[in-house]
CSV table of C-alpha atoms and ligand atoms in Angstrom, one decimal:
chain,number,residue,atom,x,y,z
A,180,MET,CA,0.0,0.0,0.0
A,181,ILE,CA,2.8,2.4,0.9
A,182,ASP,CA,6.0,2.6,-1.2
A,183,LEU,CA,8.8,3.9,0.9
A,184,TYR,CA,11.7,5.4,-1.0
A,185,TYR,CA,14.5,4.7,1.3
A,186,TRP,CA,18.2,4.3,2.1
A,187,PRO,CA,19.4,3.3,5.5
A,188,THR,CA,20.3,6.6,7.0
A,189,PRO,CA,18.9,8.4,10.1
A,190,ASN,CA,16.2,10.1,8.1
A,191,GLY,CA,15.2,6.9,6.4
A,192,HIS,CA,15.1,5.0,9.8
A,193,LYS,CA,12.5,7.4,11.1
A,194,ILE,CA,9.9,6.1,8.6
A,195,THR,CA,10.7,2.4,8.9
A,196,ILE,CA,10.5,2.8,12.7
A,197,PHE,CA,7.0,4.2,12.3
A,198,LEU,CA,5.8,1.6,9.8
A,199,GLU,CA,7.2,-1.2,11.9
A,200,GLU,CA,5.2,0.1,14.9
A,201,THR,CA,1.9,0.0,12.9
A,202,ASP,CA,0.2,-2.6,10.7
A,203,MET,CA,0.6,-0.5,7.5
A,204,PRO,CA,1.9,-2.7,4.8
A,205,TYR,CA,4.8,-1.2,2.9
A,206,THR,CA,7.4,-1.9,0.3
A,207,LEU,CA,10.9,-0.6,0.5
A,208,VAL,CA,12.2,1.1,-2.7
A,209,PRO,CA,15.9,1.5,-2.3
A,210,VAL,CA,17.4,4.8,-3.4
A,211,ASN,CA,21.1,4.4,-3.4
A,212,ILE,CA,22.1,8.0,-2.6
A,213,GLY,CA,25.9,7.2,-2.9
A,214,ALA,CA,25.2,6.1,-6.5
A,215,GLY,CA,23.2,9.1,-7.4
A,216,GLU,CA,19.8,7.4,-7.6
A,217,GLN,CA,18.2,10.4,-5.9
A,218,PHE,CA,18.6,12.3,-9.2
A,219,ASN,CA,16.5,9.8,-11.2
A,220,PRO,CA,13.7,11.8,-12.9
A,221,GLU,CA,11.0,9.4,-11.5
A,222,PHE,CA,12.3,10.0,-8.0
A,223,LEU,CA,12.6,13.8,-8.4
A,224,ARG,CA,8.9,13.8,-9.4
A,225,ILE,CA,8.1,12.5,-5.9
A,226,ALA,CA,11.0,14.2,-4.1
A,227,PRO,CA,12.0,17.4,-5.8
A,228,ASN,CA,14.7,18.1,-3.1
A,229,ASN,CA,16.6,15.0,-4.2
A,230,ARG,CA,16.6,13.6,-0.7
A,231,MET,CA,15.0,10.5,0.7
A,232,PRO,CA,12.8,9.4,2.5
A,233,ALA,CA,9.7,9.9,0.4
A,234,ILE,CA,6.5,7.8,0.2
A,235,VAL,CA,3.7,7.1,-2.2
A,236,ASP,CA,0.5,6.0,-0.6
A,237,HIS,CA,-1.5,4.1,-3.1
A,238,MET,CA,-4.6,3.9,-0.9
A,239,PRO,CA,-5.2,7.4,0.6
A,240,LEU,CA,-8.0,7.7,3.0
A,241,GLU,CA,-10.0,9.8,0.6
A,242,ARG,CA,-9.3,7.2,-2.1
A,243,GLY,CA,-8.5,8.6,-5.6
A,244,ALA,CA,-5.0,9.1,-7.0
A,245,PRO,CA,-2.0,8.1,-5.0
A,246,ILE,CA,-0.5,10.7,-2.6
A,247,SER,CA,3.2,11.3,-2.6
A,248,VAL,CA,5.0,13.0,0.3
A,249,PHE,CA,8.7,14.1,0.8
A,250,GLU,CA,10.4,15.4,3.9
A,251,SER,CA,10.6,13.0,6.8
A,252,GLY,CA,8.6,15.3,9.2
A,253,ALA,CA,5.7,15.6,6.7
A,254,ILE,CA,5.7,11.9,6.1
A,255,LEU,CA,5.5,11.1,9.8
A,256,VAL,CA,2.6,13.6,10.2
A,257,TYR,CA,0.8,12.1,7.2
A,258,LEU,CA,1.2,8.5,8.4
A,259,ALA,CA,0.3,9.4,12.0
A,260,ASP,CA,-2.8,11.2,10.9
A,261,LYS,CA,-3.8,8.4,8.6
A,262,SER,CA,-3.4,5.7,11.2
A,263,GLU,CA,-4.4,7.9,14.1
A,264,GLN,CA,-1.4,6.6,16.0
A,265,PHE,CA,1.7,8.1,17.6
A,266,ILE,CA,0.2,11.7,17.5
A,267,ALA,CA,-2.2,13.0,20.1
A,268,GLN,CA,-5.7,13.5,18.7
A,269,ASP,CA,-6.5,16.6,20.7
A,270,SER,CA,-5.0,20.0,19.7
A,271,ARG,CA,-3.1,20.5,22.9
A,272,GLY,CA,-1.4,17.2,22.7
A,273,ARG,CA,-0.9,17.4,18.9
A,274,VAL,CA,0.9,20.7,19.0
A,275,GLU,CA,3.2,19.3,21.8
A,276,VAL,CA,4.2,16.5,19.4
A,277,LEU,CA,4.5,18.8,16.4
A,278,GLN,CA,6.8,21.3,18.1
A,279,TRP,CA,9.3,18.6,19.1
A,280,LEU,CA,9.0,17.1,15.7
A,281,PHE,CA,9.9,20.4,14.1
A,282,TRP,CA,12.7,20.8,16.7
A,283,GLN,CA,14.2,17.6,15.4
A,284,VAL,CA,13.8,18.3,11.6
A,285,GLY,CA,15.0,21.9,12.0
A,286,GLY,CA,17.6,21.5,14.7
A,287,LEU,CA,18.9,18.2,15.9
A,288,GLY,CA,18.9,16.6,12.4
A,289,PRO,CA,20.7,19.4,10.4
A,290,MET,CA,23.2,20.1,13.3
A,291,ALA,CA,24.1,16.5,13.8
A,292,GLY,CA,24.3,16.1,10.0
A,293,GLN,CA,26.9,19.0,9.8
A,294,ASN,CA,28.6,17.4,12.8
A,295,HIS,CA,29.0,14.1,10.9
A,296,HIS,CA,30.1,16.0,7.8
A,297,PHE,CA,32.9,18.0,9.3
A,298,ALA,CA,34.1,15.2,11.7
A,299,ARG,CA,34.0,12.3,9.2
A,300,TYR,CA,33.7,13.4,5.6
A,301,ALA,CA,35.2,16.8,5.0
A,302,PRO,CA,38.4,16.5,2.9
A,303,GLU,CA,40.3,18.8,5.3
A,304,ARG,CA,40.1,19.0,9.1
A,305,ILE,CA,38.6,22.4,10.0
A,306,PRO,CA,38.7,22.6,13.9
A,307,TYR,CA,36.4,25.6,14.0
A,308,ALA,CA,33.7,23.8,12.0
A,309,ILE,CA,34.1,20.6,14.0
A,310,GLU,CA,33.9,22.4,17.3
A,311,ARG,CA,30.9,24.5,16.3
A,312,TYR,CA,28.8,21.5,15.4
A,313,VAL,CA,30.0,19.2,18.3
A,314,LYS,CA,29.0,22.0,20.7
A,315,GLU,CA,25.7,22.7,19.1
A,316,THR,CA,24.9,19.0,19.1
A,317,ASN,CA,25.9,18.9,22.8
A,318,ARG,CA,23.5,21.8,23.5
A,319,LEU,CA,20.7,20.0,21.7
A,320,TYR,CA,21.3,16.8,23.6
A,321,GLY,CA,21.1,18.9,26.8
A,322,VAL,CA,17.7,20.3,25.7
A,323,LEU,CA,16.4,16.8,25.1
A,324,ASN,CA,17.9,15.5,28.3
A,325,LYS,CA,16.2,18.2,30.3
A,326,ARG,CA,12.9,17.6,28.5
A,327,LEU,CA,13.1,13.9,29.4
A,328,ALA,CA,13.9,14.5,33.1
A,329,ASP,CA,10.3,14.2,34.2
A,330,ARG,CA,8.6,12.2,31.4
A,331,GLU,CA,9.0,8.9,29.7
A,332,PHE,CA,8.8,10.2,26.1
A,333,ILE,CA,9.3,13.5,24.5
A,334,ALA,CA,5.6,14.6,24.1
A,335,GLY,CA,3.0,12.5,25.8
A,336,GLY,CA,3.0,8.8,24.9
A,337,TYR,CA,5.5,7.3,22.4
A,338,SER,CA,5.1,9.5,19.3
A,339,ILE,CA,6.5,10.6,16.0
A,340,ALA,CA,8.6,13.1,17.9
A,341,ASP,CA,10.5,10.2,19.6
A,342,MET,CA,10.8,8.3,16.3
A,343,ALA,CA,12.3,11.4,14.5
A,344,SER,CA,14.9,12.0,17.2
A,345,TYR,CA,16.0,8.5,18.1
A,346,PRO,CA,17.9,7.7,14.8
A,347,TRP,CA,20.0,10.9,15.3
A,348,ILE,CA,21.1,9.8,18.8
A,349,VAL,CA,22.2,6.4,17.6
A,350,SER,CA,25.5,7.8,16.3
A,351,HIS,CA,26.2,9.8,19.4
A,352,GLU,CA,29.8,8.6,19.6
A,353,ASN,CA,30.5,9.8,16.0
A,354,GLN,CA,29.0,13.1,17.1
A,355,GLY,CA,31.5,13.5,19.9
A,356,GLN,CA,28.8,13.0,22.6
A,357,ASN,CA,28.9,10.8,25.7
A,358,LEU,CA,25.4,9.5,26.7
A,359,ASP,CA,26.6,9.1,30.3
A,360,ASP,CA,26.5,12.9,30.5
A,361,PHE,CA,22.8,12.8,29.7
A,362,PRO,CA,21.1,10.2,32.0
A,363,HIS,CA,17.5,10.9,31.1
A,364,LEU,CA,18.3,10.9,27.4
A,365,LYS,CA,20.2,7.6,27.9
A,366,ARG,CA,17.3,6.0,29.6
A,367,TRP,CA,14.9,7.1,26.8
A,368,PHE,CA,17.4,5.9,24.2
A,369,GLU,CA,17.8,2.4,25.7
A,370,ALA,CA,14.0,2.1,25.9
A,371,ILE,CA,13.4,2.9,22.2
A,372,LYS,CA,16.4,0.8,21.1
A,373,ASN,CA,14.8,-2.2,22.7
A,374,ARG,CA,11.4,-1.8,21.2
A,375,PRO,CA,10.7,-4.8,18.9
A,376,ALA,CA,9.6,-2.4,16.1
A,377,THR,CA,13.0,-0.5,16.3
A,378,ILE,CA,14.9,-3.7,16.2
A,379,ARG,CA,12.9,-4.8,13.1
A,380,ALA,CA,13.5,-1.4,11.4
A,381,TYR,CA,17.2,-1.6,11.8
A,382,ALA,CA,17.2,-5.2,10.7
A,383,ARG,CA,15.5,-4.1,7.5
A,384,ALA,CA,18.1,-1.4,7.1
A,385,ASN,CA,20.9,-3.9,7.2
A,386,SER,CA,19.1,-6.0,4.6
A,387,ILE,CA,19.4,-3.1,2.2
A,388,SER,CA,23.0,-2.0,3.0
A,389,SER,CA,25.2,-2.2,6.0
A,390,ASN,CA,28.0,-0.2,4.4
A,391,THR,CA,28.6,3.0,6.5
A,392,THR,CA,31.7,4.2,4.6
A,393,LEU,CA,31.5,6.4,1.6
A,394,SER,CA,33.6,5.9,-1.5
A,395,ASP,CA,35.3,8.9,-3.1
A,396,GLU,CA,32.7,8.6,-5.9
A,397,ALA,CA,29.9,8.8,-3.5
A,398,LYS,CA,31.4,11.8,-1.7
A,399,LYS,CA,31.5,13.6,-5.0
A,400,ILE,CA,27.9,12.9,-5.7
A,401,LEU,CA,26.7,13.8,-2.2
A,402,PHE,CA,28.9,16.8,-1.4
A,403,GLY,CA,29.4,18.5,-4.8
A,404,GLN,CA,25.7,19.4,-5.5
A,405,THR,CA,24.6,22.6,-7.1
A,406,ALA,CA,21.4,23.9,-8.7
A,407,GLN,CA,22.6,22.1,-11.8
A,408,SER,CA,22.3,18.8,-10.1
A,409,VAL,CA,18.5,19.0,-10.2
A,410,ASN,CA,18.3,20.9,-13.5
A,411,PRO,CA,20.7,19.0,-15.8
A,412,LYS,CA,21.2,20.7,-19.1
B,55,GSH,N1,15.0,17.4,5.5
B,55,GSH,C1,15.0,16.1,4.9
B,55,GSH,C2,16.4,15.6,4.9
B,55,GSH,C3,16.6,14.3,4.2
B,55,GSH,C4,18.0,14.0,3.9
B,55,GSH,O1,18.9,14.8,4.2
B,55,GSH,N2,18.3,12.8,3.3
B,55,GSH,C5,19.6,12.4,3.0
B,55,GSH,C6,20.1,11.2,3.6
B,55,GSH,S1,20.0,11.3,5.4
B,55,GSH,C7,19.7,12.2,1.5
B,55,GSH,O2,18.7,11.7,0.9
B,55,GSH,N3,20.7,12.7,0.8
B,55,GSH,C8,20.9,12.6,-0.6
B,55,GSH,C9,21.7,13.7,-1.1
B,55,GSH,O3,22.4,14.4,-0.3
B,55,GSH,O4,21.7,13.9,-2.4
B,55,GSH,C10,14.1,15.1,5.6
B,55,GSH,O5,14.0,15.3,6.9
B,55,GSH,O6,13.5,14.2,5.0
């Protein structure tokens, strides 16, 4: 019913975690971003920003033509609304989830992403950039740790806000962070890690690719993009 355009990265894991928590049937459509498959015209029609994840729902609630969605936050909201799961149904609870979801997609994700980039992939070591993003990641971990001091999950019950944040905490060591400095975050992290749906989601990831290193060719594709990449002459 749902096609998930996917590659096993933190943003991809968000959606497999959701789908594994629900009974929604889905098919993984691998988009090998290291090989440039995100620039295939069929994919760009669904995901004009040439980033995965994206979905196509062939059975929308209103029926009619399939609905496609790109951006992991929008996908999570769409699926949560459709299934009426993992988002509160009242406006007070819903906005609680949404603000933390947006916090993740606008803050934790991009900052941790730049952290990975400068610490692991940049061709030269730039101490200012590394320190900038390690510190900002540290601040964001501190925000989440404080939030979790007096509650089990980020916003009410287990929700799409948790599913969006968890995959970005998985690589805490690569981000120069020590979870022992964040005891509430660590407790939350271990609880989500041990959920059967999370375990299944990461097992599916490994069935697509378990390669976490990038070839020089892949780095050129991923880190050399300009406007021309999505508007080839
Ligand atoms: N804001 C987007 C970010 C998605 C994103 O950055 N995806 C990366 C992998 S984690 C990607 O597809 N990269 C392909 C590329 O850089 O061309 C979302 O949350 O969905």
